[in-house]
Each structure stands twice: as C-alpha cells, then as structure tokens.
CSV table of C-alpha atoms and ligand atoms in Angstrom, one decimal:
chain,number,residue,atom,x,y,z
A,1185,MET,CA,6.2,-37.0,18.2
A,1186,SER,CA,8.2,-39.3,16.0
A,1187,GLU,CA,9.8,-37.9,12.9
A,1188,ARG,CA,8.1,-40.5,10.8
A,1189,LEU,CA,4.5,-40.4,9.7
A,1190,SER,CA,2.0,-41.8,12.3
A,1191,PRO,CA,0.1,-44.9,10.9
A,1192,ASP,CA,-3.0,-42.8,10.7
A,1193,HIS,CA,-1.4,-39.9,8.7
A,1194,LYS,CA,0.3,-42.5,6.4
A,1195,ARG,CA,-3.0,-44.1,5.7
A,1196,ALA,CA,-4.8,-40.8,5.2
A,1197,MET,CA,-2.2,-39.8,2.5
A,1198,GLY,CA,-2.3,-43.1,0.8
A,1199,GLN,CA,-6.3,-43.0,0.8
A,1200,ALA,CA,-6.4,-39.5,-0.6
A,1201,ALA,CA,-4.0,-40.7,-3.6
A,1202,GLN,CA,-6.3,-43.8,-4.2
A,1203,ALA,CA,-9.4,-41.7,-4.1
A,1204,ALA,CA,-7.9,-39.2,-6.5
A,1205,LEU,CA,-7.0,-41.9,-9.0
A,1206,ALA,CA,-10.5,-43.5,-8.6
A,1207,TYR,CA,-12.0,-40.1,-9.2
A,1208,ARG,CA,-10.2,-39.6,-12.4
A,1209,GLU,CA,-10.9,-43.0,-13.6
A,1210,GLY,CA,-14.6,-42.6,-12.9
A,1211,HIS,CA,-15.5,-39.8,-15.4
A,1212,ASP,CA,-17.2,-42.3,-17.9
A,1213,THR,CA,-19.6,-43.5,-15.1
A,1214,ARG,CA,-20.6,-40.2,-13.7
A,1215,PRO,CA,-22.8,-37.3,-15.0
A,1216,ALA,CA,-21.0,-34.3,-16.5
A,1217,ARG,CA,-22.2,-32.1,-13.8
A,1218,PRO,CA,-22.7,-32.3,-9.9
A,1219,ASP,CA,-25.4,-34.5,-8.7
A,1220,ILE,CA,-26.5,-32.3,-5.7
A,1221,SER,CA,-27.6,-28.8,-5.1
A,1222,LEU,CA,-25.5,-26.2,-3.4
A,1223,ASP,CA,-27.8,-26.3,-0.3
A,1224,ALA,CA,-27.4,-30.0,-0.1
A,1225,ALA,CA,-23.6,-29.7,-0.3
A,1226,VAL,CA,-23.7,-27.0,2.2
A,1227,ALA,CA,-25.6,-29.0,4.6
A,1228,ARG,CA,-23.1,-31.9,4.5
A,1229,PHE,CA,-20.3,-29.8,6.0
A,1230,ALA,CA,-22.2,-27.5,8.2
A,1231,GLY,CA,-22.4,-27.5,11.9
A,1232,PRO,CA,-20.0,-26.4,14.8
A,1233,LEU,CA,-16.4,-27.5,15.0
A,1234,ALA,CA,-16.4,-30.4,17.4
A,1235,GLU,CA,-14.3,-30.1,20.6
A,1236,GLY,CA,-12.5,-33.3,20.0
A,1237,GLY,CA,-10.6,-34.1,16.7
A,1238,GLN,CA,-11.2,-37.0,14.4
A,1239,PRO,CA,-8.6,-39.5,13.2
A,1240,ALA,CA,-7.2,-38.3,9.9
A,1241,GLN,CA,-8.2,-41.3,7.8
A,1242,ASP,CA,-11.8,-40.7,9.0
A,1243,VAL,CA,-11.6,-37.1,7.9
A,1244,ILE,CA,-10.4,-38.0,4.4
A,1245,ALA,CA,-13.0,-40.8,4.1
A,1246,HIS,CA,-15.7,-38.3,5.0
A,1247,ILE,CA,-14.3,-35.8,2.5
A,1248,VAL,CA,-14.2,-38.4,-0.4
A,1249,ARG,CA,-17.7,-39.7,0.5
A,1250,ASP,CA,-19.6,-36.4,1.1
A,1251,ALA,CA,-17.7,-34.2,-1.3
A,1252,GLU,CA,-17.8,-36.3,-4.5
A,1253,PRO,CA,-21.4,-35.9,-5.4
A,1254,GLY,CA,-20.9,-32.0,-5.4
A,1255,ILE,CA,-17.6,-32.2,-7.3
A,1256,HIS,CA,-18.1,-30.8,-10.9
A,1257,PRO,CA,-16.2,-33.0,-13.4
A,1258,MET,CA,-14.3,-30.0,-14.9
A,1259,THR,CA,-11.3,-32.4,-15.5
A,1260,ALA,CA,-13.5,-34.6,-17.9
A,1261,PRO,CA,-13.3,-34.0,-21.6
A,1262,THR,CA,-17.0,-33.3,-21.6
A,1263,PHE,CA,-16.5,-29.9,-19.8
A,1264,PHE,CA,-16.9,-27.2,-22.3
A,1265,ALA,CA,-17.8,-24.4,-20.1
A,1266,TYR,CA,-16.0,-21.1,-19.3
A,1267,VAL,CA,-12.3,-21.5,-20.0
A,1268,CYS,CA,-11.1,-24.0,-17.6
A,1269,GLY,CA,-8.2,-26.3,-17.9
A,1270,ALA,CA,-8.6,-29.9,-16.8
A,1271,SER,CA,-5.8,-30.4,-14.5
A,1272,HIS,CA,-3.3,-32.6,-16.6
A,1273,PRO,CA,-2.8,-35.9,-14.6
A,1274,VAL,CA,1.1,-35.4,-14.6
A,1275,GLY,CA,0.6,-31.9,-13.2
A,1276,VAL,CA,-1.6,-33.4,-10.6
A,1277,ALA,CA,1.0,-35.9,-9.6
A,1278,ALA,CA,3.7,-33.2,-9.4
A,1279,ASP,CA,1.1,-31.2,-7.3
A,1280,PHE,CA,1.0,-34.1,-4.7
A,1281,LEU,CA,4.7,-33.6,-4.4
A,1282,VAL,CA,4.3,-29.6,-4.0
A,1283,SER,CA,1.8,-30.3,-1.1
A,1284,ALA,CA,4.0,-33.1,0.4
A,1285,TRP,CA,7.2,-31.0,0.3
A,1286,GLY,CA,5.5,-28.0,1.6
A,1287,GLN,CA,8.1,-25.6,0.2
A,1288,ASN,CA,7.7,-21.8,0.7
A,1289,ALA,CA,8.7,-20.9,-2.8
A,1290,ALA,CA,9.4,-17.4,-1.9
A,1291,SER,CA,13.2,-17.9,-1.4
A,1292,SER,CA,15.6,-19.3,-3.9
A,1293,THR,CA,18.3,-20.0,-1.3
A,1294,GLU,CA,15.8,-21.8,1.1
A,1295,SER,CA,14.3,-23.8,-1.8
A,1296,PRO,CA,16.7,-24.3,-4.6
A,1297,SER,CA,15.1,-27.0,-6.4
A,1298,VAL,CA,11.8,-25.3,-6.6
A,1299,THR,CA,13.5,-22.1,-8.0
A,1300,GLY,CA,15.3,-24.3,-10.5
A,1301,MET,CA,12.1,-25.9,-11.8
A,1302,GLU,CA,10.3,-22.6,-11.8
A,1303,ARG,CA,13.1,-20.8,-13.7
A,1304,ALA,CA,13.0,-23.6,-16.2
A,1305,VAL,CA,9.2,-23.1,-16.7
A,1306,CYS,CA,9.7,-19.3,-17.1
A,1307,ASN,CA,12.2,-19.9,-19.8
A,1308,TRP,CA,10.4,-22.6,-21.5
A,1309,VAL,CA,7.1,-20.5,-21.7
A,1310,LEU,CA,9.0,-17.3,-22.9
A,1311,ASP,CA,10.5,-19.6,-25.6
A,1312,LEU,CA,7.3,-21.3,-26.7
A,1313,LEU,CA,5.3,-18.1,-26.7
A,1314,ASP,CA,8.3,-16.4,-28.5
A,1315,LEU,CA,8.3,-13.4,-26.0
A,1316,PRO,CA,11.6,-11.4,-25.2
A,1317,ARG,CA,13.8,-14.0,-23.3
A,1318,ASP,CA,15.1,-11.7,-20.8
A,1319,SER,CA,11.8,-10.6,-19.5
A,1320,GLY,CA,10.8,-10.6,-16.0
A,1321,VAL,CA,8.4,-13.3,-15.0
A,1322,GLY,CA,6.1,-13.8,-11.9
A,1323,ILE,CA,4.3,-17.1,-11.3
A,1324,VAL,CA,1.1,-16.0,-9.8
A,1325,THR,CA,-2.3,-17.4,-9.2
A,1326,GLY,CA,-3.7,-16.7,-12.5
A,1327,ALA,CA,-4.5,-14.2,-15.2
A,1328,SER,CA,-6.4,-12.0,-12.8
A,1329,VAL,CA,-3.4,-11.4,-10.6
A,1330,ALA,CA,-1.1,-11.5,-13.6
A,1331,ASN,CA,-3.2,-8.6,-15.2
A,1332,PHE,CA,-3.1,-6.7,-11.8
A,1333,SER,CA,0.7,-7.3,-11.6
A,1334,GLY,CA,1.4,-6.0,-15.3
A,1335,VAL,CA,-0.9,-3.0,-14.6
A,1336,LEU,CA,1.3,-2.3,-11.4
A,1337,ALA,CA,4.5,-2.4,-13.5
A,1338,ALA,CA,3.0,-0.1,-16.0
A,1339,ARG,CA,1.8,2.4,-13.3
A,1340,HIS,CA,5.4,2.3,-11.9
A,1341,VAL,CA,6.9,3.4,-15.4
A,1342,LEU,CA,4.2,5.6,-16.5
A,1343,LEU,CA,4.2,7.6,-13.3
A,1344,LYS,CA,8.1,7.7,-13.2
A,1345,THR,CA,8.3,9.2,-16.6
A,1346,GLN,CA,6.1,12.1,-15.2
A,1347,GLY,CA,8.6,12.3,-12.2
A,1348,TRP,CA,6.4,10.5,-9.6
A,1349,ASP,CA,7.3,7.4,-7.5
A,1350,ALA,CA,4.3,5.5,-7.3
A,1351,GLU,CA,5.4,2.9,-4.6
A,1352,GLU,CA,6.8,5.5,-2.3
A,1353,GLU,CA,4.4,8.5,-2.8
A,1354,GLY,CA,1.2,6.6,-3.5
A,1355,LEU,CA,-1.5,7.8,-5.7
A,1356,PHE,CA,-2.9,10.8,-3.8
A,1357,GLY,CA,-1.8,13.7,-5.7
A,1358,ALA,CA,-0.2,11.7,-8.4
A,1359,PRO,CA,-0.3,13.2,-12.0
A,1360,PRO,CA,-2.9,11.2,-14.0
A,1361,PHE,CA,-2.2,9.0,-17.1
A,1362,PRO,CA,-4.9,8.0,-19.6
A,1363,VAL,CA,-6.0,4.3,-19.6
A,1364,LEU,CA,-7.5,2.9,-22.9
A,1365,LEU,CA,-9.3,-0.4,-22.8
A,1366,GLY,CA,-11.2,-2.4,-25.4
A,1367,ALA,CA,-14.9,-2.5,-25.3
A,1368,ASP,CA,-14.9,-6.2,-25.0
A,1369,ALA,CA,-12.2,-6.7,-22.5
A,1370,HIS,CA,-12.4,-9.2,-19.7
A,1371,SER,CA,-13.7,-8.1,-16.3
A,1372,ALA,CA,-10.3,-9.1,-14.8
A,1373,THR,CA,-8.8,-6.1,-16.6
A,1374,THR,CA,-11.1,-3.7,-15.0
A,1375,ALA,CA,-10.6,-5.4,-11.7
A,1376,ALA,CA,-7.0,-4.7,-12.1
A,1377,LEU,CA,-7.6,-1.1,-12.5
A,1378,ARG,CA,-9.6,-1.0,-9.3
A,1379,TYR,CA,-7.0,-2.7,-7.3
A,1380,SER,CA,-4.2,-0.7,-8.6
A,1381,GLY,CA,-5.9,2.6,-7.4
A,1382,ILE,CA,-6.2,3.8,-11.2
A,1383,GLY,CA,-9.9,3.4,-11.0
A,1384,ALA,CA,-12.0,1.5,-13.3
A,1385,GLY,CA,-14.1,4.6,-14.0
A,1386,LYS,CA,-11.1,6.5,-15.3
A,1387,VAL,CA,-10.8,4.3,-18.4
A,1388,MET,CA,-11.5,5.3,-21.9
A,1389,ARG,CA,-13.3,2.5,-23.8
A,1390,VAL,CA,-12.1,1.9,-27.3
A,1391,ALA,CA,-14.7,0.6,-29.7
A,1392,THR,CA,-14.3,-2.8,-31.1
A,1393,ASP,CA,-15.4,-4.8,-34.3
A,1394,GLY,CA,-18.1,-7.5,-34.6
A,1395,GLU,CA,-15.5,-10.0,-33.2
A,1396,GLY,CA,-14.6,-7.9,-30.2
A,1397,ARG,CA,-11.3,-6.7,-31.7
A,1398,MET,CA,-10.0,-3.1,-30.8
A,1399,ARG,CA,-10.6,-1.0,-33.9
A,1400,VAL,CA,-7.6,0.7,-35.4
A,1401,ASP,CA,-9.4,4.1,-36.0
A,1402,ALA,CA,-11.1,4.1,-32.7
A,1403,LEU,CA,-7.6,3.5,-31.1
A,1404,ARG,CA,-6.0,6.3,-33.2
A,1405,SER,CA,-8.6,8.9,-32.2
A,1406,ALA,CA,-8.4,7.9,-28.7
A,1407,LEU,CA,-4.5,8.2,-28.7
A,1408,GLU,CA,-4.9,11.7,-30.2
A,1409,ARG,CA,-6.7,12.8,-27.0
A,1410,CYS,CA,-3.8,11.6,-24.7
A,1411,GLU,CA,-1.6,14.3,-23.5
A,1412,VAL,CA,0.8,12.1,-21.6
A,1413,PRO,CA,1.9,8.5,-22.4
A,1414,PRO,CA,-1.1,6.2,-21.7
A,1415,LEU,CA,-1.6,2.5,-20.6
A,1416,VAL,CA,-3.3,0.6,-23.4
A,1417,ILE,CA,-4.7,-2.8,-22.4
A,1418,LEU,CA,-5.1,-5.1,-25.4
A,1419,GLN,CA,-6.3,-8.6,-25.5
A,1420,ALA,CA,-5.3,-12.1,-27.1
A,1421,GLY,CA,-8.4,-14.3,-26.8
A,1422,GLN,CA,-11.8,-12.6,-26.3
A,1423,ILE,CA,-13.8,-14.7,-24.0
A,1424,ASN,CA,-16.7,-15.1,-26.4
A,1425,THR,CA,-15.1,-15.1,-29.8
A,1426,GLY,CA,-11.4,-16.1,-29.1
A,1427,ALA,CA,-10.5,-13.1,-31.3
A,1428,PHE,CA,-7.2,-11.4,-31.1
A,1429,ASP,CA,-6.6,-7.6,-31.3
A,1430,PRO,CA,-4.7,-6.5,-34.3
A,1431,PHE,CA,-1.4,-5.9,-32.5
A,1432,ASP,CA,0.9,-5.4,-35.3
A,1433,GLU,CA,-1.2,-2.3,-36.3
A,1434,LEU,CA,-2.1,-1.1,-32.7
A,1435,ILE,CA,1.1,-1.5,-30.8
A,1436,PRO,CA,3.3,0.8,-33.1
A,1437,MET,CA,0.8,3.6,-32.6
A,1438,ILE,CA,0.9,3.4,-29.0
A,1439,ARG,CA,4.7,3.1,-29.0
A,1440,ALA,CA,4.9,6.3,-30.9
A,1441,LYS,CA,2.9,7.9,-28.1
A,1442,GLY,CA,5.4,6.5,-25.5
A,1443,GLY,CA,2.5,4.5,-24.0
A,1444,TRP,CA,2.6,1.1,-22.2
A,1445,VAL,CA,1.0,-1.8,-23.8
A,1446,HIS,CA,-0.3,-4.6,-21.6
A,1447,VAL,CA,-1.9,-7.7,-23.2
A,1448,ASP,CA,-4.4,-9.8,-21.4
A,1449,GLY,CA,-3.5,-13.2,-23.1
A,1450,ALA,CA,-5.1,-15.5,-20.4
A,1451,PHE,CA,-5.7,-18.4,-22.8
A,1452,GLY,CA,-5.2,-17.1,-26.2
A,1453,LEU,CA,-1.6,-16.3,-26.0
A,1454,TRP,CA,-0.9,-20.0,-26.2
A,1455,VAL,CA,-1.9,-20.0,-29.9
A,1456,ARG,CA,1.7,-18.4,-30.3
A,1457,ALA,CA,3.1,-22.0,-29.4
A,1458,VAL,CA,1.8,-23.3,-32.9
A,1459,PRO,CA,4.1,-22.0,-35.8
A,1460,GLU,CA,1.3,-22.2,-38.4
A,1461,LEU,CA,-1.3,-20.4,-36.2
A,1462,ALA,CA,1.2,-17.8,-34.5
A,1463,GLY,CA,0.5,-15.3,-37.1
A,1464,ARG,CA,-2.9,-14.7,-35.8
A,1465,LEU,CA,-1.2,-12.8,-33.0
A,1466,ARG,CA,1.2,-11.1,-35.1
A,1467,GLY,CA,3.1,-8.3,-33.3
A,1468,VAL,CA,2.0,-9.4,-29.8
A,1469,GLU,CA,5.6,-9.6,-28.9
A,1470,LEU,CA,5.9,-5.9,-29.3
A,1471,ALA,CA,4.0,-5.3,-26.0
A,1472,ASP,CA,5.5,-4.4,-22.8
A,1473,SER,CA,3.7,-6.8,-20.5
A,1474,TRP,CA,1.5,-9.9,-20.8
A,1475,ALA,CA,-0.8,-12.0,-18.5
A,1476,VAL,CA,-1.3,-15.7,-19.5
A,1477,ASP,CA,-2.7,-18.7,-17.6
A,1478,LEU,CA,-1.1,-22.0,-16.8
A,1479,HIS,CA,-4.2,-23.4,-15.4
A,1480,LYS,CA,-6.3,-22.8,-18.7
A,1481,TRP,CA,-4.7,-24.0,-21.9
A,1482,LEU,CA,-1.7,-25.7,-20.5
A,1483,ASN,CA,-3.9,-27.7,-18.2
A,1484,ALA,CA,-1.8,-27.0,-15.1
A,1485,PRO,CA,-3.9,-27.8,-11.9
A,1486,PHE,CA,-5.4,-24.6,-10.4
A,1487,ASP,CA,-4.1,-22.0,-9.6
A,1488,ALA,CA,-1.3,-20.9,-11.7
A,1489,GLY,CA,-0.6,-18.1,-14.2
A,1490,MET,CA,2.2,-15.8,-15.1
A,1491,VAL,CA,2.9,-12.1,-15.5
A,1492,ILE,CA,5.6,-11.3,-18.1
A,1493,VAL,CA,7.1,-8.0,-18.3
A,1494,ARG,CA,9.8,-7.0,-20.9
A,1495,ASP,CA,11.6,-4.7,-18.6
A,1496,ARG,CA,12.3,-6.9,-15.6
A,1497,ALA,CA,13.2,-3.8,-13.5
A,1498,ALA,CA,9.7,-2.4,-13.9
A,1499,LEU,CA,8.2,-5.6,-12.5
A,1500,VAL,CA,10.5,-5.6,-9.7
A,1501,ALA,CA,10.1,-2.1,-8.7
A,1502,ALA,CA,6.5,-2.7,-8.5
A,1503,MET,CA,6.5,-6.1,-6.7
A,1504,ALA,CA,9.5,-6.2,-4.4
A,1505,ALA,CA,8.5,-5.9,-0.8
A,1506,ARG,CA,11.7,-4.4,0.4
A,1507,GLY,CA,11.2,-1.1,-1.3
A,1508,ALA,CA,13.6,0.7,-3.6
A,1509,TYR,CA,15.7,-2.1,-5.0
A,1510,LEU,CA,16.8,-3.0,-8.4
A,1511,PRO,CA,17.8,-6.3,-9.8
A,1512,ASP,CA,21.5,-6.8,-10.3
A,1513,GLY,CA,20.9,-8.0,-13.8
A,1514,THR,CA,22.6,-11.4,-13.3
A,1515,GLU,CA,20.9,-14.7,-13.5
A,1516,HIS,CA,20.1,-14.6,-9.9
A,1517,TRP,CA,16.6,-13.4,-9.0
A,1518,GLU,CA,14.3,-14.0,-6.0
A,1519,PRO,CA,10.9,-15.4,-6.8
A,1520,SER,CA,9.2,-13.0,-4.4
A,1521,ASP,CA,10.6,-10.0,-6.2
A,1522,SER,CA,8.2,-10.7,-9.1
A,1523,THR,CA,4.8,-11.4,-7.3
A,1524,PRO,CA,2.7,-9.7,-5.0
A,1525,GLU,CA,2.8,-12.7,-2.6
A,1526,LEU,CA,5.8,-13.4,-0.2
A,1527,SER,CA,5.0,-17.0,1.0
A,1528,ARG,CA,3.4,-19.2,-1.7
A,1529,ARG,CA,3.3,-22.7,-2.7
A,1530,ALA,CA,5.6,-24.0,-5.5
A,1531,ARG,CA,2.9,-23.4,-8.0
A,1532,GLY,CA,5.2,-23.6,-11.0
A,1533,VAL,CA,6.2,-27.1,-10.4
A,1534,PRO,CA,3.1,-28.9,-12.0
A,1535,SER,CA,3.7,-26.8,-15.2
A,1536,TYR,CA,7.4,-27.9,-15.2
A,1537,ALA,CA,6.1,-31.5,-15.2
A,1538,ILE,CA,3.5,-30.9,-17.8
A,1539,LEU,CA,5.8,-29.1,-20.2
A,1540,ARG,CA,8.4,-31.8,-19.7
A,1541,HIS,CA,5.8,-34.6,-20.3
A,1542,LEU,CA,4.4,-32.8,-23.5
A,1543,GLY,CA,7.6,-31.5,-24.9
A,1544,ARG,CA,7.3,-28.7,-27.6
A,1545,ASP,CA,5.5,-31.1,-29.9
A,1546,GLY,CA,3.0,-32.1,-27.3
A,1547,VAL,CA,2.0,-28.5,-26.5
A,1548,ARG,CA,1.7,-27.7,-30.3
A,1549,GLU,CA,-0.4,-30.8,-30.8
A,1550,LEU,CA,-2.7,-29.8,-27.7
A,1551,VAL,CA,-3.3,-26.3,-28.9
A,1552,ARG,CA,-3.7,-27.2,-32.7
A,1553,ARG,CA,-6.1,-30.0,-31.9
A,1554,HIS,CA,-8.3,-27.8,-29.7
A,1555,CYS,CA,-8.5,-25.2,-32.5
A,1556,GLU,CA,-9.4,-27.9,-35.0
A,1557,LEU,CA,-12.1,-29.3,-32.6
A,1558,ALA,CA,-13.6,-25.8,-32.2
A,1559,ASP,CA,-13.8,-25.6,-36.1
A,1560,ARG,CA,-15.4,-28.9,-36.1
A,1561,ILE,CA,-18.0,-27.9,-33.4
A,1562,ALA,CA,-18.9,-24.9,-35.3
A,1563,THR,CA,-19.3,-26.8,-38.5
A,1564,GLY,CA,-21.7,-29.3,-36.8
A,1565,LEU,CA,-23.8,-26.7,-35.1
A,1566,ARG,CA,-24.3,-24.5,-38.0
A,1567,ALA,CA,-26.2,-27.4,-39.6
A,1568,LEU,CA,-28.8,-27.4,-36.9
A,1569,PRO,CA,-32.1,-25.6,-37.6
A,1570,GLY,CA,-32.1,-22.0,-36.6
A,1571,ALA,CA,-28.6,-22.3,-35.2
A,1572,LYS,CA,-26.0,-19.5,-35.8
A,1573,VAL,CA,-22.4,-19.5,-34.7
A,1574,MET,CA,-21.9,-15.7,-34.0
A,1575,ASN,CA,-18.1,-15.7,-34.2
A,1576,ASP,CA,-15.4,-16.6,-36.6
A,1577,VAL,CA,-13.6,-19.4,-34.9
A,1578,HIS,CA,-10.2,-17.6,-34.1
A,1579,CYS,CA,-9.0,-20.3,-31.8
A,1580,ASN,CA,-11.0,-22.4,-29.4
A,1581,GLN,CA,-14.2,-20.5,-28.5
A,1582,VAL,CA,-17.6,-21.0,-30.2
A,1583,ALA,CA,-20.6,-18.7,-29.6
A,1584,LEU,CA,-24.0,-20.2,-30.6
A,1585,THR,CA,-27.3,-18.5,-30.8
A,1586,LEU,CA,-30.6,-20.0,-31.8
A,1587,GLY,CA,-33.5,-18.2,-33.7
A,1588,ASP,CA,-34.1,-14.4,-33.2
A,1589,GLY,CA,-34.7,-11.8,-30.6
A,1590,ALA,CA,-36.3,-12.6,-27.2
A,1591,GLN,CA,-37.9,-15.9,-28.4
A,1592,GLY,CA,-34.4,-17.1,-29.6
A,1593,ASP,CA,-32.9,-16.2,-26.4
A,1594,ALA,CA,-35.5,-18.0,-24.4
A,1595,LEU,CA,-35.1,-21.0,-26.6
A,1596,ILE,CA,-31.3,-21.2,-26.4
A,1597,ASN,CA,-31.5,-21.0,-22.5
A,1598,ARG,CA,-34.0,-23.8,-22.4
A,1599,VAL,CA,-31.7,-25.8,-24.6
A,1600,LEU,CA,-28.7,-25.1,-22.6
A,1601,GLU,CA,-30.7,-26.2,-19.3
A,1602,ARG,CA,-31.8,-29.4,-21.1
A,1603,VAL,CA,-28.2,-30.1,-22.3
A,1604,GLN,CA,-26.8,-29.7,-18.8
A,1605,ALA,CA,-29.7,-31.7,-17.3
A,1606,ARG,CA,-29.1,-34.5,-19.6
A,1607,GLY,CA,-25.6,-34.9,-18.0
A,1608,LYS,CA,-23.6,-36.0,-21.0
A,1609,VAL,CA,-21.6,-32.6,-21.8
A,1610,TYR,CA,-21.5,-29.4,-20.0
A,1611,PRO,CA,-21.2,-26.2,-22.0
A,1612,SER,CA,-22.2,-22.8,-20.3
A,1613,HIS,CA,-24.2,-19.6,-21.0
A,1614,GLY,CA,-23.1,-16.3,-22.1
A,1615,ALA,CA,-24.1,-13.1,-23.6
A,1616,TRP,CA,-22.6,-11.6,-26.9
A,1617,ARG,CA,-23.9,-8.6,-28.9
A,1618,GLY,CA,-27.1,-8.4,-27.3
A,1619,ARG,CA,-27.9,-12.2,-27.5
A,1620,GLN,CA,-27.8,-15.0,-25.1
A,1621,ILE,CA,-25.6,-17.8,-26.2
A,1622,ILE,CA,-24.2,-21.2,-25.4
A,1623,ARG,CA,-20.6,-20.6,-25.0
A,1624,ILE,CA,-18.2,-23.4,-25.9
A,1625,SER,CA,-14.5,-23.8,-25.1
A,1626,VAL,CA,-12.3,-26.5,-26.1
A,1627,VAL,CA,-9.4,-26.6,-23.7
A,1628,GLY,CA,-9.3,-29.8,-21.7
A,1629,TYR,CA,-6.2,-31.8,-22.6
A,1630,ALA,CA,-8.2,-35.1,-23.1
A,1631,MET,CA,-10.8,-33.6,-25.6
A,1632,MET,CA,-10.9,-35.6,-28.9
A,1633,GLU,CA,-13.3,-35.7,-31.9
A,1634,ARG,CA,-15.8,-38.1,-30.1
A,1635,HIS,CA,-16.2,-35.4,-27.3
A,1636,ALA,CA,-16.7,-32.6,-29.8
A,1637,ASP,CA,-19.2,-34.7,-31.7
A,1638,LEU,CA,-21.1,-35.7,-28.5
A,1639,LEU,CA,-21.5,-31.9,-27.8
A,1640,VAL,CA,-22.9,-31.3,-31.2
A,1641,GLN,CA,-25.4,-34.3,-30.7
A,1642,GLU,CA,-26.4,-33.3,-27.3
A,1643,ILE,CA,-27.2,-29.9,-28.5
A,1644,ALA,CA,-29.1,-31.3,-31.4
A,1645,ALA,CA,-31.1,-33.7,-29.2
A,1646,ALA,CA,-32.0,-30.9,-26.8
A,1647,LEU,CA,-33.1,-28.7,-29.7
A,1648,ALA,CA,-35.2,-31.6,-31.2
A,1649,ALA,CA,-36.9,-32.2,-27.8
A,1650,GLU,CA,-38.2,-28.4,-28.2
A,1651,GLY,CA,-40.2,-29.6,-31.0
B,2981,PLP,C1,-9.9,-16.4,-17.4
B,2981,PLP,C2,-9.4,-15.0,-18.0
B,2981,PLP,C3,-9.1,-14.1,-17.2
B,2981,PLP,C4,-9.0,-14.3,-15.7
B,2981,PLP,O1,-8.1,-15.3,-15.4
B,2981,PLP,P1,-8.1,-16.2,-14.0
B,2981,PLP,O2,-7.2,-17.2,-14.3
B,2981,PLP,O3,-9.5,-16.7,-14.0
B,2981,PLP,O4,-7.7,-15.3,-12.9
B,2981,PLP,C5,-8.7,-12.9,-17.6
B,2981,PLP,N1,-8.8,-12.6,-18.9
B,2981,PLP,C6,-9.1,-13.5,-19.8
B,2981,PLP,C7,-9.3,-13.2,-21.4
B,2981,PLP,C8,-9.6,-14.7,-19.3
B,2981,PLP,O5,-10.1,-15.6,-20.2
C-alpha cells in the first residue's frame, strides 16, 4: 500500500468535510428536530454485514444521505433542551485534525504537541475559573467521568486518613466514611458513588431549599452525625434551576470536620469566568475537587470534560495504572496519570482551539449573554396566561409550569409536544418540585436575542392553540 492516501480515501475525507459544512449551513432550512422516527432510522442501517466491502466514498455518501434526517440539530441556536453545548465550529475544525492525526494522547513523550495543547487548556481553565493553579487536572469524557474521578480521589484520601489503602486493598473490609449529597443532586453523582464501590444507598441526603440549594442547617446537623471525615458532594448549577450551593457557608463547616468537598459544576462552574457574576459561586474555590464539562458551556464538540483536584497527588494516586507512584512535583506529568483511560483521543485539542479563538473576553461574553438571554426568556414567559417560572434565574436555566396540579401538568406536556412538533425550537421536559415543567437551557454558542424571542413566541403560540 502506498504511503499516500488512495484516491477513494481522499475523496471520502473531502466529501465528509463538505457534508459537515453543508450540514452546519443548513440549520435555517431544516426543522429543529429529527424528521424520522427511531424505528425508521434503525431500519436504514440494519441488516447483516456484507461479505464484500464498499468504496469509502460510497460509505460516506450513504451515511450523509441516510443519517441526516435522523440527526437532531443540537448545534442549532434553536436547541434549548437538556444542557448540551453546540459544538463550536472552530472546535469542530480542530476535531477534524484530532481524528486525522490519530494521536494516542496517553503519552506526553509520544505525542508532545497534543500534551502541549492539553496542558495549555488545563492552565487556561484553572485561570478562567479561578481555581488553584497547581491542581491536578484530567481531561475526561464529561462531567460523569469527572465526578467519578473526583470521588475516587476523595476515596483515596479519606481511607488513607483511616489507615486504609483503597487502591491496593480494595473496599472489602475497608472502614466506612459518611457520604453527604444534596437532595437535588444530579444523577451523575450517585452514579459515581455506585461505580466507586461506595454504594449509592450509603448516602445521607441533605435537605435543600426551594431552588435546590443545600441548606446550611441541614448540613450542620448531618455533619454532627459524622464520626469520621466525610465526603460531601456539592453542586454548582442545579439542572432545573441553575442554582448554586452556598459554598462560602458550607465548605468551612465541612473543612472543620476534616471532610473532602467535591463540587459537581458540570455547566455552572463556568459562571466563575464572568467577574460580575462570579460572586454567585463565592467560596467554591475552597473545595478539594471539581467536575466541569467542556462540551456544555464551552461548546466543545462531544465528548470532553475535566476533573480538577487541588491535591494533584490524590488524583494521581487514584488514577495511575502503574500502582503506588507519586508525581515528582515538577512540570512534567503524564496525561494518563490523571484519567481512568490509558488510550484516548486528544479530546483537549478542540477546547484549546475554542479558548484561543474566543479569548478571555469571548468566554465572558458567551456566559454573560446566555445568562441575560435566560432572564429575557423568563420575563417573556411570565407574561403568558397561567404561566409560572418556578426558579429564580441563577444562570442559564428556566423551569416553566402552566396552571395547577394534574391539569396544569397535562397542559404543559401538550404544549411542549406542540412546540416540538412545530419544529421551530426544541426545549425539553422535566419535573421539578412535583410539577411537570418545560426545561429551557441557554447554552449554544450561537444563541442570540432573536432565538430567545422565537422560543417565547413558539410557547405562546402552542399555548394559544390550546384555546
Ligand atoms: C450534564 C451534567 C452532568 C453529567 O455530565 P455529562 O457531561 O453528561 O457526563 C452532571 N452534573 C450536572 C449538574 C450536569 O448538568
């Protein structure tokens, strides 16, 4: 085989790049949700694998033709569902290179440029979020793995203080430590407790206020019941309300108990990047570890997130596959010493490109704009008959109910279905404080006032159609 690309492979790569461009330029002309059902989409790709292969360009042409109707326009500024970033174009462009280069990002010596860019990303994010600059950082697939990794670092330290080596001895027979979690924590944190062998059922749930923030008095009494230093998982950005736990009050109490504070800041931690909004998370910098996504508010292409651990040695002790090993404290660190994966793609590189493209000002503008748009949407929705915005707008999340009780819940579900079927915008469902809600998240890099206004108009129109 020649060292050069075959004409077929070359055409396939060019075709994919062209199709990617056409797709991203076509958002205005396509509905805001997939055109075909799951069954129809599955049928397009089902069937036995053929004995003979197909030319690469035919394969790519087939994928473009048959997949596009079932591709959800999550990159469009009309996608308000869940909390999904919109894959910023400069990140996508860099991601093309990541795939083409095919670097195994595990080794700094084997792929020095990737390590260079990923270290820059780690340093820039620590700086933007104003977290301890010499923290250990692992670039992982997202906040789920970041939470898991943070919990493993905490497990290492909390068991070590009780004289137990978690990595070597495992958890059979280990001395227990208490785990405290807010009543409105994201399911990813309970998943982290399952995976880490701590057990989701061992958790003490701590009561929250109307916005989903951990209550100070509730934490105080929970801490009083802790006989050994606990793991406490706090939250920056509740999924329905966007609320932040009162870190400056909670963390010193946990510290006084010798506990470990982990913060799930999947999207909300980015509010720290905006000086005039950073006070909403006052004290979050006092924690021991943080999970934050790159593929949500920073709009990195999926999938990318970070685990940040103040004591780098604790992260490395929990992650390094080579067993008892401590970092030498110099600038030199191996990417694979900070993540559960060994082989992995260079998933930090798209974020390098996005941060360099936006600069500090651009990141601030992005987060600030989204918070302003969420306010604008909430104001617009409050004017609709029977509508109630359940949350204070802490950042970029809006939780809408209609009417009262079961009738109101049925109404909002019908309205949401109608909004989605109209195909102009796409918010999602949710449940909050016993009510069905339309959950709105402002996170796509291209969202502007006109998209926010369109969302409000579409909900108004769907509500009007109910009569
Ligand atoms: C999205 C989210 C997670 C999970 O993150 P993934 O990137 O989907 O793994 C965890 N916590 C919160 C608060 C989130 O919003």
